[in-house]
Short mmCIF file of C-alpha atoms and ligand atoms in Angstrom, two decimals:
data_model
loop_
_atom_site.label_atom_id
_atom_site.label_comp_id
_atom_site.label_asym_id
_atom_site.label_seq_id
_atom_site.Cartn_x
_atom_site.Cartn_y
_atom_site.Cartn_z
CA MET N 58 174.27 50.70 28.64
CA ALA N 59 171.81 51.89 25.99
CA ASN N 60 172.86 49.08 23.64
CA VAL N 61 172.40 46.47 26.32
CA THR N 62 168.95 47.79 27.13
CA ARG N 63 167.91 47.86 23.46
CA ARG N 64 169.12 44.30 22.93
CA ARG N 65 167.14 43.13 25.97
CA PHE N 66 164.09 44.87 24.56
CA VAL N 67 164.46 43.34 21.10
CA THR N 68 165.05 39.82 22.35
CA GLY N 69 163.00 39.83 25.52
CA GLY N 70 159.67 41.47 24.57
CA ALA N 71 157.66 42.15 27.74
CA VAL N 72 160.61 41.18 29.94
CA GLY N 73 162.72 43.75 28.09
CA LEU N 74 160.13 46.43 28.77
CA ALA N 75 160.20 45.61 32.48
CA VAL N 76 164.00 45.83 32.47
CA ILE N 77 163.83 49.27 30.84
CA ALA N 78 161.26 50.42 33.41
CA VAL N 79 163.58 49.32 36.24
CA ASP N 80 166.60 50.95 34.54
CA LEU N 81 164.69 54.23 34.15
CA ALA N 82 163.48 54.15 37.75
CA ARG N 83 167.07 53.53 38.92
CA ALA N 84 168.34 56.38 36.74
CA ARG N 85 165.83 58.69 38.43
CA GLY N 86 166.81 57.42 41.88
CA GLN N 87 163.40 55.84 42.44
CA THR N 88 164.57 52.41 43.47
CA SER N 89 161.91 50.17 44.89
CA PRO N 90 163.44 47.00 46.32
CA PRO N 91 161.92 43.64 45.35
CA SER N 92 159.44 42.06 47.76
CA ALA N 93 160.34 39.02 49.84
CA GLY N 94 156.79 37.82 49.20
CA PRO N 95 153.74 37.84 51.45
CA PRO N 96 154.59 37.52 55.15
CA ASP N 97 153.10 34.84 57.38
CA ALA N 98 149.50 35.87 58.24
CA LYS N 99 150.08 35.05 61.93
CA LEU N 100 153.08 37.40 62.03
CA VAL N 101 150.97 40.22 60.55
CA GLU N 102 148.20 39.48 63.07
CA ASP N 103 150.74 39.59 65.92
CA LEU N 104 152.17 42.86 64.61
CA VAL N 105 148.70 44.43 64.53
CA ALA N 106 148.09 43.08 68.05
CA ALA N 107 151.46 44.45 69.24
CA ASN N 108 150.45 47.95 68.13
CA ARG N 109 147.14 47.78 70.00
CA ILE N 110 148.60 46.09 73.11
CA LEU N 111 151.24 48.79 73.51
CA VAL N 112 148.52 51.46 73.43
CA ASP N 113 146.43 49.49 75.98
CA GLN N 114 149.49 49.25 78.24
CA ASN N 115 150.28 52.99 78.06
CA VAL N 116 153.57 52.48 76.22
CA LEU N 117 152.45 53.99 72.90
CA ASP N 118 149.92 56.78 72.38
CA GLY N 119 149.24 58.58 69.12
CA TYR N 120 152.95 58.19 68.34
CA GLY N 121 155.58 55.47 68.37
CA HIS N 122 155.89 52.33 66.28
CA VAL N 123 156.60 48.62 66.36
CA SER N 124 158.15 46.43 63.66
CA ALA N 125 158.91 42.76 63.03
CA ARG N 126 161.56 41.18 60.83
CA HIS N 127 160.03 39.49 57.76
CA ASP N 128 159.66 35.72 58.22
CA ARG N 129 160.77 35.00 54.63
CA ASP N 130 163.78 37.30 54.34
CA SER N 131 165.96 38.63 57.16
CA ASN N 132 166.80 41.65 54.97
CA ARG N 133 163.22 42.89 55.12
CA TYR N 134 161.05 44.15 57.96
CA LEU N 135 157.36 44.86 58.41
CA MET N 136 155.82 47.97 59.93
CA SER N 137 152.62 49.97 59.66
CA ARG N 138 152.30 52.97 57.39
CA ALA N 139 152.47 56.28 59.28
CA LEU N 140 149.42 55.88 61.50
CA ALA N 141 148.49 56.11 65.20
CA PRO N 142 149.23 52.60 66.57
CA GLU N 143 145.71 52.06 67.91
CA LEU N 144 144.31 52.38 64.38
CA VAL N 145 146.70 49.88 62.74
CA ALA N 146 145.09 46.98 60.83
CA ALA N 147 146.57 44.30 58.53
CA PRO N 148 146.25 46.33 55.28
CA ASP N 149 148.40 49.08 56.85
CA ILE N 150 151.41 46.78 57.24
CA MET N 151 154.17 47.63 54.75
CA GLU N 152 157.41 45.86 53.83
CA TYR N 153 160.78 47.67 54.04
CA ASP N 154 164.35 46.81 53.12
CA LEU N 155 167.02 47.39 55.76
CA ASP N 156 167.81 50.84 54.30
CA SER N 157 164.17 51.52 55.26
CA ASN N 158 162.98 51.97 51.68
CA PRO N 159 159.34 50.87 51.31
CA VAL N 160 158.95 47.92 48.93
CA ASP N 161 155.47 48.77 47.69
CA ALA N 162 154.29 52.07 49.15
CA ARG N 163 151.23 52.50 46.86
CA GLY N 164 150.84 56.06 48.08
CA ARG N 165 151.06 55.11 51.75
CA SER N 166 153.36 57.33 53.83
CA SER N 167 156.09 55.98 56.11
CA TYR N 168 157.09 56.85 59.66
CA LEU N 169 159.82 59.49 59.63
CA GLU N 170 161.84 57.55 62.22
CA ARG N 171 161.76 54.18 60.45
CA PHE N 172 165.60 54.25 60.25
CA ILE N 173 165.65 53.26 63.94
CA HIS N 174 164.30 49.87 62.87
CA GLY N 175 166.28 49.24 59.67
CA GLU N 176 169.65 50.20 61.15
CA ILE N 177 169.17 48.01 64.25
CA TYR N 178 168.07 45.00 62.16
CA LYS N 179 171.27 45.43 60.10
CA VAL N 180 173.61 45.01 63.06
CA ARG N 181 171.56 42.74 65.35
CA PRO N 182 170.78 39.43 63.62
CA ASP N 183 169.29 38.16 66.92
CA VAL N 184 166.62 40.89 66.89
CA ARG N 185 163.27 40.04 65.27
CA ALA N 186 161.09 42.82 66.72
CA ILE N 187 161.64 46.46 67.69
CA VAL N 188 159.52 49.02 69.56
CA HIS N 189 160.18 52.76 69.50
CA ASN N 190 158.19 54.59 72.14
CA HIS N 191 157.94 57.76 74.24
CA SER N 192 157.04 55.75 77.34
CA PRO N 193 156.39 58.48 79.99
CA SER N 194 158.06 57.09 83.14
CA VAL N 195 161.24 56.31 81.16
CA ILE N 196 161.77 59.91 79.99
CA PRO N 197 163.30 61.24 83.28
CA PHE N 198 165.99 58.54 83.20
CA GLY N 199 167.07 59.78 79.78
CA VAL N 200 167.71 63.31 81.04
CA THR N 201 169.02 63.04 84.62
CA GLY N 202 171.96 60.68 84.28
CA VAL N 203 170.32 58.33 86.82
CA PRO N 204 170.77 54.85 85.33
CA LEU N 205 167.71 52.66 84.85
CA ARG N 206 168.40 49.36 86.66
CA PRO N 207 166.41 46.14 87.17
CA LEU N 208 164.34 46.64 90.31
CA TYR N 209 162.48 43.31 90.10
CA HIS N 210 162.37 40.06 88.17
CA MET N 211 159.99 41.34 85.47
CA SER N 212 162.66 43.76 84.26
CA ALA N 213 165.58 41.33 84.49
CA PHE N 214 166.23 42.11 80.81
CA LEU N 215 167.79 45.36 82.10
CA GLY N 216 170.63 43.39 83.68
CA GLU N 217 173.13 44.80 81.20
CA GLY N 218 171.76 48.32 81.64
CA ALA N 219 170.07 50.71 79.22
CA PRO N 220 172.51 53.20 77.66
CA VAL N 221 171.38 56.73 76.84
CA PHE N 222 171.56 57.93 73.23
CA ASP N 223 172.19 61.68 72.97
CA ILE N 224 171.18 62.83 69.51
CA ARG N 225 173.13 66.07 69.98
CA GLN N 226 176.38 64.13 69.77
CA ALA N 227 175.21 62.02 66.84
CA ALA N 228 173.93 65.04 64.89
CA GLY N 229 176.93 67.23 65.82
CA GLY N 230 174.65 69.92 67.28
CA PRO N 231 170.98 70.82 67.68
CA SER N 232 168.39 68.77 65.81
CA ASP N 233 164.60 68.36 65.85
CA MET N 234 165.28 65.30 68.11
CA LEU N 235 164.01 62.85 65.47
CA VAL N 236 166.00 59.89 64.12
CA ARG N 237 165.14 60.97 60.61
CA ASP N 238 168.03 59.57 58.56
CA PRO N 239 170.19 56.44 58.27
CA ALA N 240 173.24 58.04 59.95
CA LEU N 241 171.25 58.87 63.09
CA GLY N 242 169.75 55.37 63.04
CA ARG N 243 173.25 53.87 62.84
CA ALA N 244 174.44 55.99 65.77
CA LEU N 245 171.45 54.84 67.86
CA ALA N 246 172.11 51.19 66.93
CA GLN N 247 175.72 51.68 68.00
CA THR N 248 174.65 53.08 71.39
CA LEU N 249 172.24 50.15 71.86
CA GLY N 250 175.04 47.68 71.16
CA SER N 251 174.12 44.17 72.30
CA ARG N 252 171.59 45.34 74.89
CA THR N 253 167.79 45.00 75.07
CA ALA N 254 166.92 48.70 75.34
CA ALA N 255 168.38 52.17 74.91
CA LEU N 256 166.97 55.45 76.17
CA MET N 257 166.88 58.47 73.88
CA ARG N 258 167.64 61.74 75.68
CA GLY N 259 164.68 64.13 75.62
CA HIS N 260 162.68 61.77 73.43
CA GLY N 261 161.95 58.15 74.45
CA ALA N 262 163.37 54.68 74.08
CA VAL N 263 163.98 51.78 71.75
CA VAL N 264 163.37 48.21 72.88
CA VAL N 265 164.35 45.05 70.98
CA GLY N 266 163.66 41.34 71.29
CA PRO N 267 163.95 37.96 69.57
CA SER N 268 160.16 38.00 68.93
CA LEU N 269 157.19 40.38 69.05
CA PRO N 270 156.02 39.04 72.46
CA HIS N 271 159.53 39.67 73.85
CA ALA N 272 159.74 43.24 72.52
CA VAL N 273 156.21 44.02 73.75
CA PHE N 274 156.81 42.46 77.18
CA ARG N 275 160.07 44.37 77.59
CA SER N 276 158.44 47.65 76.55
CA VAL N 277 155.64 47.18 79.10
CA TYR N 278 158.06 46.36 81.91
CA LEU N 279 160.56 49.04 80.94
CA GLU N 280 157.79 51.56 81.64
CA MET N 281 156.80 49.74 84.85
CA ASN N 282 160.39 49.46 86.10
CA ALA N 283 160.98 53.17 85.51
CA LYS N 284 157.85 54.06 87.48
CA LEU N 285 158.75 51.72 90.36
CA GLN N 286 162.41 52.74 90.41
CA ALA N 287 161.43 56.41 90.76
CA GLN N 288 159.13 55.45 93.67
CA ALA N 289 161.86 53.36 95.34
CA MET N 290 164.41 56.16 94.94
CA ALA N 291 161.96 58.65 96.47
CA GLN N 292 161.61 56.39 99.51
CA GLY N 293 165.29 56.05 100.27
CA VAL N 294 168.80 56.15 98.94
CA ASN N 295 169.56 52.47 99.56
CA VAL N 296 167.73 50.74 96.76
CA THR N 297 168.69 47.09 96.22
CA TYR N 298 168.58 46.06 92.57
CA LEU N 299 168.86 42.62 91.06
CA ASP N 300 172.54 41.74 90.87
CA PRO N 301 173.88 40.57 87.48
CA GLU N 302 173.54 36.87 88.32
CA GLU N 303 169.98 37.30 89.62
CA ALA N 304 169.10 39.26 86.49
CA ARG N 305 170.58 36.56 84.25
CA ARG N 306 168.68 33.75 86.01
CA ALA N 307 165.39 35.67 86.24
CA GLU N 308 165.58 36.60 82.55
CA ALA N 309 166.04 32.94 81.61
CA SER N 310 163.00 31.90 83.73
CA ILE N 311 160.67 34.68 82.56
CA ALA N 312 161.44 33.96 78.91
CA GLY N 313 159.56 30.66 79.14
CA THR N 314 156.37 32.30 80.44
CA LEU N 315 155.94 35.18 77.99
CA GLY N 316 153.08 33.42 76.20
CA ARG N 317 150.85 33.89 79.23
CA PRO N 318 150.59 37.71 79.33
CA TRP N 319 150.93 37.85 75.53
CA GLU N 320 147.78 35.76 74.91
CA LEU N 321 145.84 37.83 77.45
CA TRP N 322 147.01 41.18 76.08
CA LYS N 323 146.42 40.08 72.50
CA ARG N 324 142.86 38.88 73.15
CA LYS N 325 141.93 42.10 74.95
CA ALA N 326 143.57 44.33 72.35
CA LEU N 327 141.99 42.61 69.34
CA ALA N 328 138.52 42.47 70.97
CA LYS N 329 138.26 46.26 70.86
MN1 LIG Z 212 159.97 59.22 68.38
#
């Protein structure tokens, strides 16, 4: 190894020095993955907007995060540095590999629970945006065993249900409830499976979509559905939900109209 490095240095000049620097960083365990290059400016703008929209819509508060898969490389994703979502601006957006290592941290700190994002992107090639939130009306459904079901057409994406992730099983005992390592992220991704959302017992939820508008829309209506379902259940025991075929058809129809609320929410959120 040393001989190879020296030969590179002798023959390669500046390139050789760079190789040595990378070798030394690897030897110390400080691997920084290569960048996929600058993301599309519109994607970054939408990611900033998504952060602000989700605060406006009472899905995120001082906590929670939203990410988007990089447009140039499906093995990279973009997410803000550790910051309250309402404060996120374009310079806060960082690039991560799917092991959730920051590409170019430059002293910026990362969300502790970023493994939620990386591990889901690994196993769900259809997913291009992810929201992790502590959406208030959803919390009871994560702790009572009452399944969250699609009450109306806006939440037709719940047609396949929202499984509950219990971190106690994944961690093999008590934890601080945070998805703070890759193994916990993998277990959550496994619980999510092919679905659009999973609840996290005593914590919150994760919502995925094929685009940022989808993931944002689903997060907003996951909260709304939870609130309305609790109201419906308080009124009577015979609640009629969308049946699987209604959910499938409604989901297909709604998908074509997402641009309408998205443009409204984005304009309001970015005007602040
Ligand atoms: Mn959390």
